[in-house]
CSV table of C-alpha atoms in Angstrom, one decimal:
chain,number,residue,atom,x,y,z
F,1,UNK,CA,0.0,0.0,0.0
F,2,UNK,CA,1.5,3.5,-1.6
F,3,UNK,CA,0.4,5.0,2.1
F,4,UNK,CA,2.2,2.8,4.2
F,5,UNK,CA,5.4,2.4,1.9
F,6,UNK,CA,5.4,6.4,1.7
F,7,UNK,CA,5.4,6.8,5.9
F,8,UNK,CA,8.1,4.6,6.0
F,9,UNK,CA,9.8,7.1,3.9
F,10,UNK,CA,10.0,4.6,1.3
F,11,UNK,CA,10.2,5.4,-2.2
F,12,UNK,CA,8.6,4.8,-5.7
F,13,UNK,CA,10.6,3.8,-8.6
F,14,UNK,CA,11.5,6.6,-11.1
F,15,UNK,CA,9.7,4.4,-13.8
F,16,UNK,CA,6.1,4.7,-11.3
F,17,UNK,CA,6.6,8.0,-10.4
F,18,UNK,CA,6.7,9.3,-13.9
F,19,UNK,CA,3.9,7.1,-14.8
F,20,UNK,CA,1.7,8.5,-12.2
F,21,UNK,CA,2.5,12.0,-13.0
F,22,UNK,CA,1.1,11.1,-16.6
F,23,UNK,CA,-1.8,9.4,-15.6
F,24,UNK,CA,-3.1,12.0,-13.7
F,25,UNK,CA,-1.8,14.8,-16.0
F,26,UNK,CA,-4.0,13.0,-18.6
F,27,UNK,CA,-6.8,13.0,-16.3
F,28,UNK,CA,-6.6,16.8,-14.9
F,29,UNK,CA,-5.6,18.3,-18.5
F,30,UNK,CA,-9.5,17.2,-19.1
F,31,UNK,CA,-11.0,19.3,-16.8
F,32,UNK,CA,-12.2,22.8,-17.1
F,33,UNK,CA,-10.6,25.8,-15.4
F,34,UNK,CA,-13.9,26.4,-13.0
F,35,UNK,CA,-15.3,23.0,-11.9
F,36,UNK,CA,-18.4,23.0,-10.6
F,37,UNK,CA,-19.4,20.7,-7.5
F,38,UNK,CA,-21.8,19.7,-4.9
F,39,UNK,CA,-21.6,18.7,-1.3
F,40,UNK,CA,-21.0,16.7,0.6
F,41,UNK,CA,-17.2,17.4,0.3
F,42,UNK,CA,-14.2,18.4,2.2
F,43,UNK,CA,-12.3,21.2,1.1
F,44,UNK,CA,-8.4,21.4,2.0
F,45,UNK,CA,-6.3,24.4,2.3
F,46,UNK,CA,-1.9,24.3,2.2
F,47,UNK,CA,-0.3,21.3,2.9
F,48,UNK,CA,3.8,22.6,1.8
F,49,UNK,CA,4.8,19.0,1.9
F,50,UNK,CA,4.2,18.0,5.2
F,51,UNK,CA,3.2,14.4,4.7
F,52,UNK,CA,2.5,13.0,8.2
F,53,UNK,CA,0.2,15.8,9.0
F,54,UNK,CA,-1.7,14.9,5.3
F,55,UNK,CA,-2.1,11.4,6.9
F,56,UNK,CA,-3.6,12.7,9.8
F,57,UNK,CA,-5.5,15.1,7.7
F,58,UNK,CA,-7.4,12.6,5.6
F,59,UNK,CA,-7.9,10.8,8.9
F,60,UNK,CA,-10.2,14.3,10.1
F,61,UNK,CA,-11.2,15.2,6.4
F,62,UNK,CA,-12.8,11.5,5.8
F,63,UNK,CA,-12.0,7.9,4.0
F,64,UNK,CA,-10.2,9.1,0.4
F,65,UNK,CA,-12.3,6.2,-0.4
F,66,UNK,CA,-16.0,7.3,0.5
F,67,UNK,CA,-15.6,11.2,0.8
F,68,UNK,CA,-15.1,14.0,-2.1
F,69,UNK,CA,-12.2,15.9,-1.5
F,70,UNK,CA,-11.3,19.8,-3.4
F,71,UNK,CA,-7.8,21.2,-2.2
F,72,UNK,CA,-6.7,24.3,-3.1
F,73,UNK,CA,-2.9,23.9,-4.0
F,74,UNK,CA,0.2,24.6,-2.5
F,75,UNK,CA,1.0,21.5,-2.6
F,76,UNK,CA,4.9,21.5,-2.1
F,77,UNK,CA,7.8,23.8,-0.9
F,78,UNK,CA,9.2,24.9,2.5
F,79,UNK,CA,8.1,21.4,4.0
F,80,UNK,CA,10.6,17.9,3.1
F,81,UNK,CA,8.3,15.6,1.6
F,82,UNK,CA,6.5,17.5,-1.0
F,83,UNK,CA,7.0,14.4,-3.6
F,84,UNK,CA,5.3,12.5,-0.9
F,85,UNK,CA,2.4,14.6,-0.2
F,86,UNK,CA,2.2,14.7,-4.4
F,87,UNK,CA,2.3,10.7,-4.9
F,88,UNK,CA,-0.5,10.2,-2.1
F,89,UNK,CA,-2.5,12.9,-3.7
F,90,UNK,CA,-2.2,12.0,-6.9
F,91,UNK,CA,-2.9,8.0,-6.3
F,92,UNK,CA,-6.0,8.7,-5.1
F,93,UNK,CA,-6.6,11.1,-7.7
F,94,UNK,CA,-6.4,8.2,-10.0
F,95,UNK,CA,-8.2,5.9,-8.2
F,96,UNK,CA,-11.2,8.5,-7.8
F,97,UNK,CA,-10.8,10.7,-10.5
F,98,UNK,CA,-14.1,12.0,-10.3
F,99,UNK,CA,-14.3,12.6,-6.2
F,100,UNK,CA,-10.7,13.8,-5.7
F,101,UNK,CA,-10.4,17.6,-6.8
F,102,UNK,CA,-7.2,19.1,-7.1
F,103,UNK,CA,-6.5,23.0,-7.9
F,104,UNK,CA,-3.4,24.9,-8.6
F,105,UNK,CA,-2.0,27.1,-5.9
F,106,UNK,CA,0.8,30.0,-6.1
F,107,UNK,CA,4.0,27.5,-4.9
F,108,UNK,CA,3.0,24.9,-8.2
F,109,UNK,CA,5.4,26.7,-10.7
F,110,UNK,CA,8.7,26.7,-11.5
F,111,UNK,CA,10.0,29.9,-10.2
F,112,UNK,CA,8.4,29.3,-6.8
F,113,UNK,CA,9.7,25.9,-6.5
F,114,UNK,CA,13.3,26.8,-7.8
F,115,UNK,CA,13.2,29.6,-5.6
F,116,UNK,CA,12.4,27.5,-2.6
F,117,UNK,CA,12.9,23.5,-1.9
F,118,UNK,CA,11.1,21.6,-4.2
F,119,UNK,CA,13.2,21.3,-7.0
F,120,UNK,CA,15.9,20.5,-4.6
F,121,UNK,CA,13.8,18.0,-3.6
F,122,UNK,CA,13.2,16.3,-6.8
F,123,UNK,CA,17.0,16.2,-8.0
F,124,UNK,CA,17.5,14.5,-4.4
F,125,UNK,CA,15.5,12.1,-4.4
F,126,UNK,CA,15.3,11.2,-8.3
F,127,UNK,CA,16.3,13.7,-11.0
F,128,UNK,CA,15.2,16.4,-13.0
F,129,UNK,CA,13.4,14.4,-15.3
F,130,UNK,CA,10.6,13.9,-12.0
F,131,UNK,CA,10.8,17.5,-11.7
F,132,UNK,CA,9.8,18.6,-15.0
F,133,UNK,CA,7.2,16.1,-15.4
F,134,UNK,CA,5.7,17.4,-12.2
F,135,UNK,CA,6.2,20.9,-13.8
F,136,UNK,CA,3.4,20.2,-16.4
F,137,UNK,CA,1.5,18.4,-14.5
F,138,UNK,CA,0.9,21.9,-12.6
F,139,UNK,CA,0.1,23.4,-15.9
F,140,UNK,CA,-2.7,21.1,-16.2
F,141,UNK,CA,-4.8,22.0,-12.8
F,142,UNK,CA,-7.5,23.6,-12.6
F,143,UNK,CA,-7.5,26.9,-11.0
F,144,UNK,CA,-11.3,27.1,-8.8
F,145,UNK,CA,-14.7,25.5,-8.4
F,146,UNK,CA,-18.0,26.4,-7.3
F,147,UNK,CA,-19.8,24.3,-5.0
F,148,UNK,CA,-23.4,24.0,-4.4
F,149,UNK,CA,-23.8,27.3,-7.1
F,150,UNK,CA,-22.8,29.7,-4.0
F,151,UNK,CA,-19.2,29.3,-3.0
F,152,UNK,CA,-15.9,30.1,-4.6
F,153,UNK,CA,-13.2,28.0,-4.2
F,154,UNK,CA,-9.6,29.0,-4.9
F,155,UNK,CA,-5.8,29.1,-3.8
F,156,UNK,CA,-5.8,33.1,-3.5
F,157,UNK,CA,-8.6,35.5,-4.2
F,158,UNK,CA,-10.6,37.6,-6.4
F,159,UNK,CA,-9.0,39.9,-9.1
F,160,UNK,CA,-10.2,43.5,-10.4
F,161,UNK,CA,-10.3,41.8,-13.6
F,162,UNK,CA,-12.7,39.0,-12.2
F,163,UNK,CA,-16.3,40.7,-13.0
F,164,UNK,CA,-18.3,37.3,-14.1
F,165,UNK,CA,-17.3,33.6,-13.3
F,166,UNK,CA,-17.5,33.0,-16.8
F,167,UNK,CA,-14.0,34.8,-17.3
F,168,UNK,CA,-12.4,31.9,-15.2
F,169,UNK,CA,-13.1,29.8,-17.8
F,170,UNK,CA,-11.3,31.7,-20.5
F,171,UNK,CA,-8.1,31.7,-19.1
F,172,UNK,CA,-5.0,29.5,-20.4
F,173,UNK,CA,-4.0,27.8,-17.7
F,174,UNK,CA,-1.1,25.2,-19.7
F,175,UNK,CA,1.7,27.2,-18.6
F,176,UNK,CA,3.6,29.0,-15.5
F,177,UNK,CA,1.5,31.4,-14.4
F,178,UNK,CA,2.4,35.2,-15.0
F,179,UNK,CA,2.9,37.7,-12.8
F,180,UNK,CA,0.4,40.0,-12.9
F,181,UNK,CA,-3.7,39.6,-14.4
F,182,UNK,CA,-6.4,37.5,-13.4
F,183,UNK,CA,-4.6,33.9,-13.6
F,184,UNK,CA,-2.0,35.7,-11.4
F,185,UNK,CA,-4.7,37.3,-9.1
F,186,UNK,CA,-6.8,34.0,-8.6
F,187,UNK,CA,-3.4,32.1,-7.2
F,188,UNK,CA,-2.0,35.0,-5.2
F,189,UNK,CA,-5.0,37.3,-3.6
F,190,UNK,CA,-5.2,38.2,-0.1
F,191,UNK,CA,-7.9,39.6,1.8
F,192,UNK,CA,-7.4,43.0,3.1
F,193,UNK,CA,-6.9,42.8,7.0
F,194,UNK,CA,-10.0,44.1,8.0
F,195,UNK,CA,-8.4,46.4,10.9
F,196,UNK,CA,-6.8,48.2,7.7
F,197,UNK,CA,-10.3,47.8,6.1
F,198,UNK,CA,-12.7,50.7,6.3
F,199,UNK,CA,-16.3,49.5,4.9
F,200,UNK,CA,-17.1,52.7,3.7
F,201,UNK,CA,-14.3,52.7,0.7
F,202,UNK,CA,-15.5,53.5,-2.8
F,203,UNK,CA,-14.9,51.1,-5.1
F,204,UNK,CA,-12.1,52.0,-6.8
F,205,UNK,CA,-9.9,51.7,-3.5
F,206,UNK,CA,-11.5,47.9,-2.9
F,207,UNK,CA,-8.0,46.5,-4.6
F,208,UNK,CA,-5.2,48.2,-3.3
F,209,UNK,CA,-1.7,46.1,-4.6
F,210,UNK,CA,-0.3,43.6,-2.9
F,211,UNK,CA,3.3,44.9,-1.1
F,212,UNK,CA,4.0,42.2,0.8
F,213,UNK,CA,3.7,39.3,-1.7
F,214,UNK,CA,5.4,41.9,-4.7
F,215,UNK,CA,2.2,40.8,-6.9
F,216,UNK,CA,-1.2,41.0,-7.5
F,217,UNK,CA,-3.7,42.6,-5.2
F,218,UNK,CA,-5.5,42.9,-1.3
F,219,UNK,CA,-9.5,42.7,-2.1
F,220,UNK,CA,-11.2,44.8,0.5
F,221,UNK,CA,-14.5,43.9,2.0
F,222,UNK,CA,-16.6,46.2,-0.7
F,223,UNK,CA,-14.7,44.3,-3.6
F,224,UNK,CA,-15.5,40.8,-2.3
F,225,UNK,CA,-19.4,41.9,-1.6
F,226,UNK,CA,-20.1,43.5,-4.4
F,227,UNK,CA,-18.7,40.4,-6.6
F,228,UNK,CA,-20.3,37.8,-4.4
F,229,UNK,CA,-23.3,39.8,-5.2
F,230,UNK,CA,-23.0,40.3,-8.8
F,231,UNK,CA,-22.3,36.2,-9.2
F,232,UNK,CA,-25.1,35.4,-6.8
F,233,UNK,CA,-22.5,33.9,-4.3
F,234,UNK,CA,-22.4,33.6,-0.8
F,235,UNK,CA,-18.9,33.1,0.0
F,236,UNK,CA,-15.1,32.7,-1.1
F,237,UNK,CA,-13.2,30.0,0.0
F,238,UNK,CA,-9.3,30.0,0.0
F,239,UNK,CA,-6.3,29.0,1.5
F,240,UNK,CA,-3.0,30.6,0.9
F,241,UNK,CA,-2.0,32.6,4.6
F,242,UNK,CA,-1.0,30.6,7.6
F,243,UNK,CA,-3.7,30.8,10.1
F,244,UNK,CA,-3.6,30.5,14.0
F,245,UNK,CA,-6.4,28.1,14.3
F,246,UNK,CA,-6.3,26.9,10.9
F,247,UNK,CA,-9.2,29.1,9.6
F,248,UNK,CA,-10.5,32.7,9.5
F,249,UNK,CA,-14.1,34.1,9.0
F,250,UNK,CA,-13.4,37.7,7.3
F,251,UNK,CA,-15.8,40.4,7.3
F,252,UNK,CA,-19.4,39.3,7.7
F,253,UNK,CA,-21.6,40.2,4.3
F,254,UNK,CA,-24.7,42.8,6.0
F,255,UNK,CA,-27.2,41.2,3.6
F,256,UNK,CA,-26.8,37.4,4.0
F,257,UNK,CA,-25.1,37.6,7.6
F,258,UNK,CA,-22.5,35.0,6.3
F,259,UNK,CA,-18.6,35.6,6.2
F,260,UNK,CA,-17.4,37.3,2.5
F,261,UNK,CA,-14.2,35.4,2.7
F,262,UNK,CA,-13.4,32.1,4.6
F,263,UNK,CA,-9.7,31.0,4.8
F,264,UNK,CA,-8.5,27.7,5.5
F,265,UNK,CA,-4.8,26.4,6.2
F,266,UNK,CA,-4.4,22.8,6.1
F,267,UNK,CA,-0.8,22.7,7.6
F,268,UNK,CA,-0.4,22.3,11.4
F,269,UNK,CA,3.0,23.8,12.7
F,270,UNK,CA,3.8,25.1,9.5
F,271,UNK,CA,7.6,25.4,9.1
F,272,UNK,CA,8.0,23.7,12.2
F,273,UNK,CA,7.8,26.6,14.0
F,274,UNK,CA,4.7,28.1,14.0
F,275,UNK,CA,2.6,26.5,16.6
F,276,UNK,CA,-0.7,26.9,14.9
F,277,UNK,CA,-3.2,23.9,14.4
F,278,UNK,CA,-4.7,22.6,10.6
F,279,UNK,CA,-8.3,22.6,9.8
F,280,UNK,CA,-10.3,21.5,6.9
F,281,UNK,CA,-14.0,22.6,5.6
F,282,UNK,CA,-16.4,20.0,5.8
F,283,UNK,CA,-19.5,21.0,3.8
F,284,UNK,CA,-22.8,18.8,4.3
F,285,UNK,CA,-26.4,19.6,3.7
F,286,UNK,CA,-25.5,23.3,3.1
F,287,UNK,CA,-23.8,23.2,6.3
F,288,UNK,CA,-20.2,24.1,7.1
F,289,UNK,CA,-18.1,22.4,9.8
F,290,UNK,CA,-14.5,23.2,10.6
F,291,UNK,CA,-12.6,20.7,11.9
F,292,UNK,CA,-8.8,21.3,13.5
F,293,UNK,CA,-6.2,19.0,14.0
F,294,UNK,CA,-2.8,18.7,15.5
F,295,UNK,CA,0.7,18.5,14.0
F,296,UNK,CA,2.0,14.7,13.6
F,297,UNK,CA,5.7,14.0,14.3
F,298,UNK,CA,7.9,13.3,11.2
F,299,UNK,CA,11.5,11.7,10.4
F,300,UNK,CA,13.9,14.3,10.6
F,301,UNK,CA,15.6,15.8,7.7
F,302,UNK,CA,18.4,18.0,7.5
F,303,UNK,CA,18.7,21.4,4.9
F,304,UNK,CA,19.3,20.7,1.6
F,305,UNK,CA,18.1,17.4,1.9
F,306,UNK,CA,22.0,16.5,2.9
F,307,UNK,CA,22.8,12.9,4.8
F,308,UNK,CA,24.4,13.3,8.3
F,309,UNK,CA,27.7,12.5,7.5
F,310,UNK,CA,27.9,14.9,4.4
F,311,UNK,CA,26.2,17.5,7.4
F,312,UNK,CA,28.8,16.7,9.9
F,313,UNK,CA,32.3,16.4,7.5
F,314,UNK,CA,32.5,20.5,8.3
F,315,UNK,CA,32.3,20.0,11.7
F,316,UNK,CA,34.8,17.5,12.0
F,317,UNK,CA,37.4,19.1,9.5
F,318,UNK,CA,37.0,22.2,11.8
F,319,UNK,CA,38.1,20.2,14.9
């Protein structure tokens, strides 16, 4: 069982690594940009490739087997077992192709995971071939769904280019994502912090750009009503900031008394270091349940992915 071998930190040939990869490439390259779904599901924010807490994850979430899963990217980076995380996720991908759900997030590209560890990660543990293969299977996710016709579900947020739902459709999603427009808005959105958010604004000050991610935009609270309006929504679902209890209800909509923005952060102790607990959405009946979870302990791994004794050869030469 792929699980079991995984946890053991075992590993999958080169040969079924690339041939999952292209099975479930195949399979996500069919689907549209915007897919649209109904409860009863589980939706799933970050998981930066921390596999024992995506165990104990789909232990909370629900039976892979029997439950419908959407997660919203960020798959990989900062974490040490994003090709783990990936060959779970993308097994039961294929063996439910039409109850597993995966999206893209910001960190599934190639500058992001040059920039931080997952390409590292792939030339340790196989070789660049893995990497690129993975590369283009990014290219092929979709990038947000709708479920039960009244919520938005996405890595990042809304866009000032984002008018209709319909425009989601039309974008080309095959390639690394650019740095600036709606593709780039939909992956990289935040919120604006609603202590910096004054209700009141016009319209024209609901995007303000986004300073501390160097892209794309903060959506105040008139932005996101007036959209959720416009699409007869009730809510936006995303992932994409690291979250204290693993979720945050932002600013309350006055005419349907439900949250404009929910955000859910799938990875407990991110980094190691931050001390904050996971949580999925569980959506049932029209009903939306949030249930945390703790961190799970996990094999130590040094930077770089180095062995001990390469780690410890400057030590002793220093001596």
């Amino acid at each position: 069982e792929l699980k079991s071998h995984l946890q053991r930190e075992g590993r999958l040939s080169k040969e079924d690594c690339l041939e999952l990869i292209k099975n479930v490439t195949e399979i996500t390259s069919n689907e549209p940009n915007l897919l649209r779904l109904n409860d009863p599901i589980t939706v799933v924010g970050d998981i930066h490739g921390q596999f024992y807490d995506l165990l104990k994850l789909l232990d909370v979430g629900g039976d892979p087997d029997t439950t419908q899963y959407l997660f919203l990217g960020d798959y990989v980076d900062r974490g040490s077992f994003s090709i783990e995380v990936l060959l779970l996720l993308y097994a039961i991908k294929l063996n439910h192709p039409t109850r597993v759900w995966l999206l893209r997030g910001n960190h599934e590209c190639r500058q992001m995971t040059s920039f931080f560890n997952f390409r590292d990660e792939c030339e340790c543990k196989y070789d660049m071939t893995v990497y690129f293969a993975f590369m283009e299977a990014f290219d092929s996710l979709p990038l947000a769904a709708v479920i039960n016709g009244k919520f938005l579900a996405l890595h990042g947020g809304l866009s000032p280019e984002l008018k209709v739902l319909s425009q989601i459709g039309g974008v080309n999603r095959f390639q690394e994502p650019p740095r600036g427009g709606l593709f780039c808005d939909l992956l990289w959105a935040d919120p604006l912090d609603e202590s910096k958010d004054d209700v009141g604004q016009s319209p024209e000050d609901s995007f303000t750009p986004n300073d501390v991610r160097g892209c794309s935009f903060f959506f105040g609270y008139s932005a996101a009503s007036k959209f959720l309006d416009r699409n007869g929504l009730l809510s936006v679902l995303r992932a994409h900031e690291a979250q204290l209890e693993g979720y945050k209800m932002h600013q309350t909509n006055q005419k349907t008394g439900f949250p404009t923005v929910i955000t859910i952060f799938s990875a407990p102790n991110y980094c190691d270091v931050y001390n904050n607990k996971g949580a999925v959405l569980k959506f049932e009946n029209n009903t939306l349940n949030i249930q945390q979870f703790n961190f799970s302990p996990h094999p130590y791994h040094l930077p770089n992915f180095m062995d001990v004794f390469t780690w410890s050869i400057p030590f002793v030469s220093e001596k």
